Amino acid sequence: MTTAADDFSHAFYPFLHGNDREPQDLMAELRFSLLQKARESTEVKTQFFEVNKDTVLAVSLSIARVYHRGRKLLVCGNGGSATDAQHVAVEFMHPITVGRKALPAICLSNDMAMVTAVANDVGFADIYARQIIALGQEGDVLLGISTSGNSENLIHAFATAQRMGLTTIGFAGGDGGQMLALKDDALLDFCLSVPTSSIHRIQETHVTLYHIVWDLVHTLLDHPAMLSELPAAAKA
């Protein structure tokens, strides 16, 4: 009896099942596999944005209002999501599109001396919370990125940010994990989760998501009347 995981593996990685193929057959299977993955990536992203378009707009409006008030973005994550956090900060601090304003953003994953000091002296769960206490101000925004939604240090970071009056945004995957639970308990302002078990598809969607948010934030900042006249977006 085959499982769903077996079916997935045979569909997307047929070259893993048996090693007696001719080279040309293996190359044909690899071509098929890469096209299937590309199609799946497109489908996951398209469905995600169709379902979450209003929340993406609400998140972008919230970030734009933070910048409009002269505040900043803090962003963090672990592993691949830490590099995504760095990417987000660079996009805002060093925009590559002509005419877009540089905006203050701090990646809390960057300072290895600080991260390892807190991890060693207090615990890894507090590496971001400690920095938020030192760097965060009421009215700032915190973005935490996690493919599972269960990163303990992000959960601690969101709790600290909430107490300090920061807007809190989570990018997650799968069922949203603890991030979604925080959202349900009104302890996280926004949670955008990519509903797939594939870490690669989640990460690919996160990259597209923060690029789109970046663009929307700048578009909104070019229309300050939108920021002051529109009612606060419903938190979704």
PDB file of C-alpha atoms in Angstrom:
ATOM      1  CA  MET A   1       0.000   0.000   0.000  1.00  0.00           C
ATOM      2  CA  THR A   2       1.465   3.336  -1.018  1.00  0.00           C
ATOM      3  CA  THR A   3       1.171   6.501   1.043  1.00  0.00           C
ATOM      4  CA  ALA A   4       0.661  10.098  -0.069  1.00  0.00           C
ATOM      5  CA  ALA A   5       4.365  10.674   0.582  1.00  0.00           C
ATOM      6  CA  ASP A   6       5.209   7.729  -1.687  1.00  0.00           C
ATOM      7  CA  ASP A   7       2.973   9.111  -4.442  1.00  0.00           C
ATOM      8  CA  PHE A   8       4.599  12.540  -4.107  1.00  0.00           C
ATOM      9  CA  SER A   9       8.083  11.047  -4.262  1.00  0.00           C
ATOM     10  CA  HIS A  10       7.308   8.944  -7.326  1.00  0.00           C
ATOM     11  CA  ALA A  11       5.702  11.915  -9.107  1.00  0.00           C
ATOM     12  CA  PHE A  12       8.376  14.519  -8.388  1.00  0.00           C
ATOM     13  CA  TYR A  13      11.482  12.386  -7.821  1.00  0.00           C
ATOM     14  CA  PRO A  14      11.085   9.301 -10.065  1.00  0.00           C
ATOM     15  CA  PHE A  15      14.871   9.135 -10.460  1.00  0.00           C
ATOM     16  CA  LEU A  16      15.155   8.134  -6.794  1.00  0.00           C
ATOM     17  CA  HIS A  17      13.259   4.888  -7.334  1.00  0.00           C
ATOM     18  CA  GLY A  18      15.622   2.418  -8.945  1.00  0.00           C
ATOM     19  CA  ASN A  19      19.077   3.009 -10.432  1.00  0.00           C
ATOM     20  CA  ASP A  20      18.999   0.773 -13.484  1.00  0.00           C
ATOM     21  CA  ARG A  21      17.897   3.450 -15.962  1.00  0.00           C
ATOM     22  CA  GLU A  22      19.710   4.438 -19.068  1.00  0.00           C
ATOM     23  CA  PRO A  23      21.272   7.937 -18.883  1.00  0.00           C
ATOM     24  CA  GLN A  24      18.839   9.313 -21.468  1.00  0.00           C
ATOM     25  CA  ASP A  25      15.895   7.978 -19.461  1.00  0.00           C
ATOM     26  CA  LEU A  26      17.200   9.578 -16.285  1.00  0.00           C
ATOM     27  CA  MET A  27      17.637  12.924 -18.041  1.00  0.00           C
ATOM     28  CA  ALA A  28      14.063  12.704 -19.374  1.00  0.00           C
ATOM     29  CA  GLU A  29      12.776  12.072 -15.852  1.00  0.00           C
ATOM     30  CA  LEU A  30      14.801  14.985 -14.486  1.00  0.00           C
ATOM     31  CA  ARG A  31      13.351  17.298 -17.148  1.00  0.00           C
ATOM     32  CA  PHE A  32       9.846  16.165 -16.218  1.00  0.00           C
ATOM     33  CA  SER A  33      10.560  16.624 -12.497  1.00  0.00           C
ATOM     34  CA  LEU A  34      11.934  20.153 -12.830  1.00  0.00           C
ATOM     35  CA  LEU A  35       8.957  21.258 -14.917  1.00  0.00           C
ATOM     36  CA  GLN A  36       6.541  19.723 -12.419  1.00  0.00           C
ATOM     37  CA  LYS A  37       8.223  21.589  -9.562  1.00  0.00           C
ATOM     38  CA  ALA A  38       8.143  24.853 -11.505  1.00  0.00           C
ATOM     39  CA  ARG A  39       4.430  24.400 -12.194  1.00  0.00           C
ATOM     40  CA  GLU A  40       3.755  23.567  -8.569  1.00  0.00           C
ATOM     41  CA  SER A  41       5.666  26.646  -7.403  1.00  0.00           C
ATOM     42  CA  THR A  42       3.562  28.837  -9.677  1.00  0.00           C
ATOM     43  CA  GLU A  43       0.325  27.197  -8.565  1.00  0.00           C
ATOM     44  CA  VAL A  44       1.129  27.537  -4.849  1.00  0.00           C
ATOM     45  CA  LYS A  45       1.977  31.224  -5.208  1.00  0.00           C
ATOM     46  CA  THR A  46      -1.035  32.002  -7.387  1.00  0.00           C
ATOM     47  CA  GLN A  47      -3.468  30.331  -5.001  1.00  0.00           C
ATOM     48  CA  PHE A  48      -1.854  31.949  -1.965  1.00  0.00           C
ATOM     49  CA  PHE A  49      -2.197  35.478  -3.342  1.00  0.00           C
ATOM     50  CA  GLU A  50      -5.731  34.895  -4.588  1.00  0.00           C
ATOM     51  CA  VAL A  51      -6.817  33.829  -1.095  1.00  0.00           C
ATOM     52  CA  ASN A  52      -4.763  36.390   0.857  1.00  0.00           C
ATOM     53  CA  LYS A  53      -4.796  39.482  -1.363  1.00  0.00           C
ATOM     54  CA  ASP A  54      -6.769  41.586   1.139  1.00  0.00           C
ATOM     55  CA  THR A  55      -4.487  40.622   4.020  1.00  0.00           C
ATOM     56  CA  VAL A  56      -1.394  41.372   1.909  1.00  0.00           C
ATOM     57  CA  LEU A  57      -2.817  44.837   1.230  1.00  0.00           C
ATOM     58  CA  ALA A  58      -3.611  45.324   4.924  1.00  0.00           C
ATOM     59  CA  VAL A  59      -0.063  44.290   5.915  1.00  0.00           C
ATOM     60  CA  SER A  60       1.412  46.682   3.342  1.00  0.00           C
ATOM     61  CA  LEU A  61      -0.783  49.524   4.562  1.00  0.00           C
ATOM     62  CA  SER A  62       0.256  48.900   8.169  1.00  0.00           C
ATOM     63  CA  ILE A  63       3.957  48.977   7.264  1.00  0.00           C
ATOM     64  CA  ALA A  64       3.491  52.098   5.146  1.00  0.00           C
ATOM     65  CA  ARG A  65       1.799  53.843   8.073  1.00  0.00           C
ATOM     66  CA  VAL A  66       4.702  52.887  10.336  1.00  0.00           C
ATOM     67  CA  TYR A  67       7.136  54.514   7.909  1.00  0.00           C
ATOM     68  CA  HIS A  68       4.817  57.483   7.396  1.00  0.00           C
ATOM     69  CA  ARG A  69       5.048  58.115  11.158  1.00  0.00           C
ATOM     70  CA  GLY A  70       8.837  58.034  11.016  1.00  0.00           C
ATOM     71  CA  ARG A  71       9.264  54.614  12.617  1.00  0.00           C
ATOM     72  CA  LYS A  72      11.172  51.527  11.449  1.00  0.00           C
ATOM     73  CA  LEU A  73      10.954  47.846  10.554  1.00  0.00           C
ATOM     74  CA  LEU A  74      12.566  45.065  12.586  1.00  0.00           C
ATOM     75  CA  VAL A  75      12.764  41.654  10.911  1.00  0.00           C
ATOM     76  CA  CYS A  76      14.014  38.235  11.973  1.00  0.00           C
ATOM     77  CA  GLY A  77      14.008  34.524  11.185  1.00  0.00           C
ATOM     78  CA  ASN A  78      16.080  31.344  11.492  1.00  0.00           C
ATOM     79  CA  GLY A  79      18.115  29.433   8.928  1.00  0.00           C
ATOM     80  CA  GLY A  80      16.857  30.133   5.421  1.00  0.00           C
ATOM     81  CA  SER A  81      14.321  32.507   6.923  1.00  0.00           C
ATOM     82  CA  ALA A  82      17.203  34.441   8.520  1.00  0.00           C
ATOM     83  CA  THR A  83      18.591  35.074   5.049  1.00  0.00           C
ATOM     84  CA  ASP A  84      15.096  36.104   3.950  1.00  0.00           C
ATOM     85  CA  ALA A  85      15.058  38.541   6.880  1.00  0.00           C
ATOM     86  CA  GLN A  86      18.367  39.975   5.668  1.00  0.00           C
ATOM     87  CA  HIS A  87      16.929  40.241   2.171  1.00  0.00           C
ATOM     88  CA  VAL A  88      13.887  42.157   3.439  1.00  0.00           C
ATOM     89  CA  ALA A  89      16.047  44.633   5.343  1.00  0.00           C
ATOM     90  CA  VAL A  90      18.313  45.237   2.341  1.00  0.00           C
ATOM     91  CA  GLU A  91      15.322  45.792   0.045  1.00  0.00           C
ATOM     92  CA  PHE A  92      14.025  48.569   2.307  1.00  0.00           C
ATOM     93  CA  MET A  93      17.400  50.099   3.187  1.00  0.00           C
ATOM     94  CA  HIS A  94      18.889  49.927  -0.318  1.00  0.00           C
ATOM     95  CA  PRO A  95      16.047  49.985  -2.884  1.00  0.00           C
ATOM     96  CA  ILE A  96      17.187  49.002  -6.355  1.00  0.00           C
ATOM     97  CA  THR A  97      14.250  50.666  -8.112  1.00  0.00           C
ATOM     98  CA  VAL A  98      15.033  54.221  -9.202  1.00  0.00           C
ATOM     99  CA  GLY A  99      13.097  56.823  -7.239  1.00  0.00           C
ATOM    100  CA  ARG A 100      12.226  54.593  -4.290  1.00  0.00           C
ATOM    101  CA  LYS A 101      13.175  56.004  -0.889  1.00  0.00           C
ATOM    102  CA  ALA A 102      15.566  54.233   1.469  1.00  0.00           C
ATOM    103  CA  LEU A 103      13.657  53.230   4.607  1.00  0.00           C
ATOM    104  CA  PRO A 104      15.025  52.124   8.000  1.00  0.00           C
ATOM    105  CA  ALA A 105      15.014  48.368   8.557  1.00  0.00           C
ATOM    106  CA  ILE A 106      17.076  46.251  10.943  1.00  0.00           C
ATOM    107  CA  CYS A 107      17.622  42.510  10.547  1.00  0.00           C
ATOM    108  CA  LEU A 108      17.957  41.075  14.042  1.00  0.00           C
ATOM    109  CA  SER A 109      19.757  37.985  12.689  1.00  0.00           C
ATOM    110  CA  ASN A 110      22.810  39.951  11.549  1.00  0.00           C
ATOM    111  CA  ASP A 111      24.723  40.668  14.761  1.00  0.00           C
ATOM    112  CA  MET A 112      26.385  37.333  15.574  1.00  0.00           C
ATOM    113  CA  ALA A 113      28.102  38.713  18.672  1.00  0.00           C
ATOM    114  CA  MET A 114      24.727  39.768  20.075  1.00  0.00           C
ATOM    115  CA  VAL A 115      22.928  36.600  18.987  1.00  0.00           C
ATOM    116  CA  THR A 116      25.547  34.290  20.477  1.00  0.00           C
ATOM    117  CA  ALA A 117      25.877  36.359  23.656  1.00  0.00           C
ATOM    118  CA  VAL A 118      22.150  36.112  24.404  1.00  0.00           C
ATOM    119  CA  ALA A 119      22.012  32.456  23.333  1.00  0.00           C
ATOM    120  CA  ASN A 120      24.924  31.640  25.620  1.00  0.00           C
ATOM    121  CA  ASP A 121      23.923  33.739  28.624  1.00  0.00           C
ATOM    122  CA  VAL A 122      20.132  33.493  28.531  1.00  0.00           C
ATOM    123  CA  GLY A 123      18.952  31.077  25.858  1.00  0.00           C
ATOM    124  CA  PHE A 124      18.345  30.830  22.117  1.00  0.00           C
ATOM    125  CA  ALA A 125      14.635  31.500  22.619  1.00  0.00           C
ATOM    126  CA  ASP A 126      15.414  35.106  23.618  1.00  0.00           C
ATOM    127  CA  ILE A 127      17.935  36.142  20.942  1.00  0.00           C
ATOM    128  CA  TYR A 128      15.384  38.398  19.249  1.00  0.00           C
ATOM    129  CA  ALA A 129      13.319  39.472  22.233  1.00  0.00           C
ATOM    130  CA  ARG A 130      16.423  40.953  23.881  1.00  0.00           C
ATOM    131  CA  GLN A 131      17.240  43.004  20.780  1.00  0.00           C
ATOM    132  CA  ILE A 132      13.663  44.222  20.465  1.00  0.00           C
ATOM    133  CA  ILE A 133      13.826  45.511  24.040  1.00  0.00           C
ATOM    134  CA  ALA A 134      16.936  47.513  23.140  1.00  0.00           C
ATOM    135  CA  LEU A 135      16.067  48.633  19.609  1.00  0.00           C
ATOM    136  CA  GLY A 136      12.286  48.639  19.376  1.00  0.00           C
ATOM    137  CA  GLN A 137      10.067  51.651  19.922  1.00  0.00           C
ATOM    138  CA  GLU A 138       6.339  51.951  20.223  1.00  0.00           C
ATOM    139  CA  GLY A 139       4.990  52.407  16.714  1.00  0.00           C
ATOM    140  CA  ASP A 140       7.656  50.255  15.007  1.00  0.00           C
ATOM    141  CA  VAL A 141       6.767  47.063  13.138  1.00  0.00           C
ATOM    142  CA  LEU A 142       8.199  43.563  13.648  1.00  0.00           C
ATOM    143  CA  LEU A 143       8.185  40.992  10.845  1.00  0.00           C
ATOM    144  CA  GLY A 144       9.031  37.402  11.800  1.00  0.00           C
ATOM    145  CA  ILE A 145       9.548  34.739   9.122  1.00  0.00           C
ATOM    146  CA  SER A 146       9.242  30.997   9.799  1.00  0.00           C
ATOM    147  CA  THR A 147       8.419  28.171   7.392  1.00  0.00           C
ATOM    148  CA  SER A 148       6.747  26.201  10.202  1.00  0.00           C
ATOM    149  CA  GLY A 149       5.334  29.063  12.262  1.00  0.00           C
ATOM    150  CA  ASN A 150       6.726  27.346  15.360  1.00  0.00           C
ATOM    151  CA  SER A 151      10.069  29.075  15.970  1.00  0.00           C
ATOM    152  CA  GLU A 152      10.212  29.665  19.721  1.00  0.00           C
ATOM    153  CA  ASN A 153      12.421  32.725  19.455  1.00  0.00           C
ATOM    154  CA  LEU A 154       9.913  34.345  17.085  1.00  0.00           C
ATOM    155  CA  ILE A 155       7.029  33.575  19.429  1.00  0.00           C
ATOM    156  CA  HIS A 156       8.997  35.269  22.248  1.00  0.00           C
ATOM    157  CA  ALA A 157       9.812  38.151  19.917  1.00  0.00           C
ATOM    158  CA  PHE A 158       6.164  38.712  19.025  1.00  0.00           C
ATOM    159  CA  ALA A 159       5.143  38.670  22.701  1.00  0.00           C
ATOM    160  CA  THR A 160       7.816  41.239  23.559  1.00  0.00           C
ATOM    161  CA  ALA A 161       6.899  43.422  20.593  1.00  0.00           C
ATOM    162  CA  GLN A 162       3.209  43.325  21.488  1.00  0.00           C
ATOM    163  CA  ARG A 163       3.951  44.486  25.040  1.00  0.00           C
ATOM    164  CA  MET A 164       6.008  47.372  23.673  1.00  0.00           C
ATOM    165  CA  GLY A 165       3.349  48.555  21.226  1.00  0.00           C
ATOM    166  CA  LEU A 166       4.837  47.353  17.937  1.00  0.00           C
ATOM    167  CA  THR A 167       2.766  46.119  15.021  1.00  0.00           C
ATOM    168  CA  THR A 168       3.478  42.397  14.606  1.00  0.00           C
ATOM    169  CA  ILE A 169       3.473  40.453  11.328  1.00  0.00           C
ATOM    170  CA  GLY A 170       4.238  36.773  10.791  1.00  0.00           C
ATOM    171  CA  PHE A 171       5.038  34.933   7.556  1.00  0.00           C
ATOM    172  CA  ALA A 172       4.564  31.203   8.082  1.00  0.00           C
ATOM    173  CA  GLY A 173       3.838  27.960   6.222  1.00  0.00           C
ATOM    174  CA  GLY A 174       1.799  24.796   6.509  1.00  0.00           C
ATOM    175  CA  ASP A 175      -1.011  25.238   9.029  1.00  0.00           C
ATOM    176  CA  GLY A 176       0.585  28.389  10.490  1.00  0.00           C
ATOM    177  CA  GLY A 177       1.749  26.633  13.658  1.00  0.00           C
ATOM    178  CA  GLN A 178       2.027  28.680  16.840  1.00  0.00           C
ATOM    179  CA  MET A 179       1.972  31.909  14.833  1.00  0.00           C
ATOM    180  CA  LEU A 180      -1.615  31.265  13.794  1.00  0.00           C
ATOM    181  CA  ALA A 181      -2.504  30.431  17.396  1.00  0.00           C
ATOM    182  CA  LEU A 182      -1.066  33.803  18.438  1.00  0.00           C
ATOM    183  CA  LYS A 183      -3.167  35.473  15.756  1.00  0.00           C
ATOM    184  CA  ASP A 184      -6.289  33.666  16.966  1.00  0.00           C
ATOM    185  CA  ASP A 185      -5.551  34.880  20.507  1.00  0.00           C
ATOM    186  CA  ALA A 186      -5.076  38.476  19.269  1.00  0.00           C
ATOM    187  CA  LEU A 187      -1.353  38.344  20.183  1.00  0.00           C
ATOM    188  CA  LEU A 188      -0.196  38.702  16.559  1.00  0.00           C
ATOM    189  CA  ASP A 189      -1.631  41.393  14.307  1.00  0.00           C
ATOM    190  CA  PHE A 190      -1.186  39.597  10.977  1.00  0.00           C
ATOM    191  CA  CYS A 191      -0.318  36.029  10.015  1.00  0.00           C
ATOM    192  CA  LEU A 192       0.212  35.059   6.375  1.00  0.00           C
ATOM    193  CA  SER A 193       0.752  31.313   6.004  1.00  0.00           C
ATOM    194  CA  VAL A 194       1.530  29.393   2.806  1.00  0.00           C
ATOM    195  CA  PRO A 195      -0.575  26.201   2.990  1.00  0.00           C
ATOM    196  CA  THR A 196       1.850  23.541   1.774  1.00  0.00           C
ATOM    197  CA  SER A 197       4.180  21.031   3.418  1.00  0.00           C
ATOM    198  CA  SER A 198       6.986  21.805   0.967  1.00  0.00           C
ATOM    199  CA  ILE A 199       9.610  24.017   2.596  1.00  0.00           C
ATOM    200  CA  HIS A 200      10.864  25.050  -0.846  1.00  0.00           C
ATOM    201  CA  ARG A 201       7.436  26.192  -2.027  1.00  0.00           C
ATOM    202  CA  ILE A 202       6.901  28.085   1.244  1.00  0.00           C
ATOM    203  CA  GLN A 203      10.234  29.884   0.919  1.00  0.00           C
ATOM    204  CA  GLU A 204       9.625  30.698  -2.739  1.00  0.00           C
ATOM    205  CA  THR A 205       6.247  32.187  -1.855  1.00  0.00           C
ATOM    206  CA  HIS A 206       7.746  34.185   1.028  1.00  0.00           C
ATOM    207  CA  VAL A 207      10.271  35.746  -1.362  1.00  0.00           C
ATOM    208  CA  THR A 208       7.502  36.762  -3.742  1.00  0.00           C
ATOM    209  CA  LEU A 209       5.402  37.983  -0.816  1.00  0.00           C
ATOM    210  CA  TYR A 210       7.957  40.347   0.650  1.00  0.00           C
ATOM    211  CA  HIS A 211       8.881  41.702  -2.771  1.00  0.00           C
ATOM    212  CA  ILE A 212       5.217  42.495  -3.429  1.00  0.00           C
ATOM    213  CA  VAL A 213       4.787  44.006   0.051  1.00  0.00           C
ATOM    214  CA  TRP A 214       7.891  46.143  -0.501  1.00  0.00           C
ATOM    215  CA  ASP A 215       6.443  47.473  -3.744  1.00  0.00           C
ATOM    216  CA  LEU A 216       3.008  48.124  -2.226  1.00  0.00           C
ATOM    217  CA  VAL A 217       4.536  49.967   0.751  1.00  0.00           C
ATOM    218  CA  HIS A 218       6.378  52.352  -1.554  1.00  0.00           C
ATOM    219  CA  THR A 219       3.294  52.868  -3.709  1.00  0.00           C
ATOM    220  CA  LEU A 220       1.259  53.747  -0.615  1.00  0.00           C
ATOM    221  CA  LEU A 221       3.949  56.119   0.648  1.00  0.00           C
ATOM    222  CA  ASP A 222       3.706  57.972  -2.661  1.00  0.00           C
ATOM    223  CA  HIS A 223       0.043  58.670  -1.793  1.00  0.00           C
ATOM    224  CA  PRO A 224       0.114  60.075   1.773  1.00  0.00           C
ATOM    225  CA  ALA A 225      -3.597  60.897   1.640  1.00  0.00           C
ATOM    226  CA  MET A 226      -4.234  57.166   1.537  1.00  0.00           C
ATOM    227  CA  LEU A 227      -2.342  56.736   4.789  1.00  0.00           C
ATOM    228  CA  SER A 228      -4.173  59.449   6.709  1.00  0.00           C
ATOM    229  CA  GLU A 229      -7.672  59.230   5.268  1.00  0.00           C
ATOM    230  CA  LEU A 230      -8.355  55.520   4.959  1.00  0.00           C
ATOM    231  CA  PRO A 231      -9.720  53.830   8.075  1.00  0.00           C
ATOM    232  CA  ALA A 232      -7.367  51.369   9.723  1.00  0.00           C
ATOM    233  CA  ALA A 233      -7.411  48.121   7.780  1.00  0.00           C
ATOM    234  CA  ALA A 234      -9.170  45.231   9.469  1.00  0.00           C
ATOM    235  CA  LYS A 235      -6.502  42.973  10.900  1.00  0.00           C
ATOM    236  CA  ALA A 236      -6.739  39.651   9.127  1.00  0.00           C
TER     237      ALA A 236
END
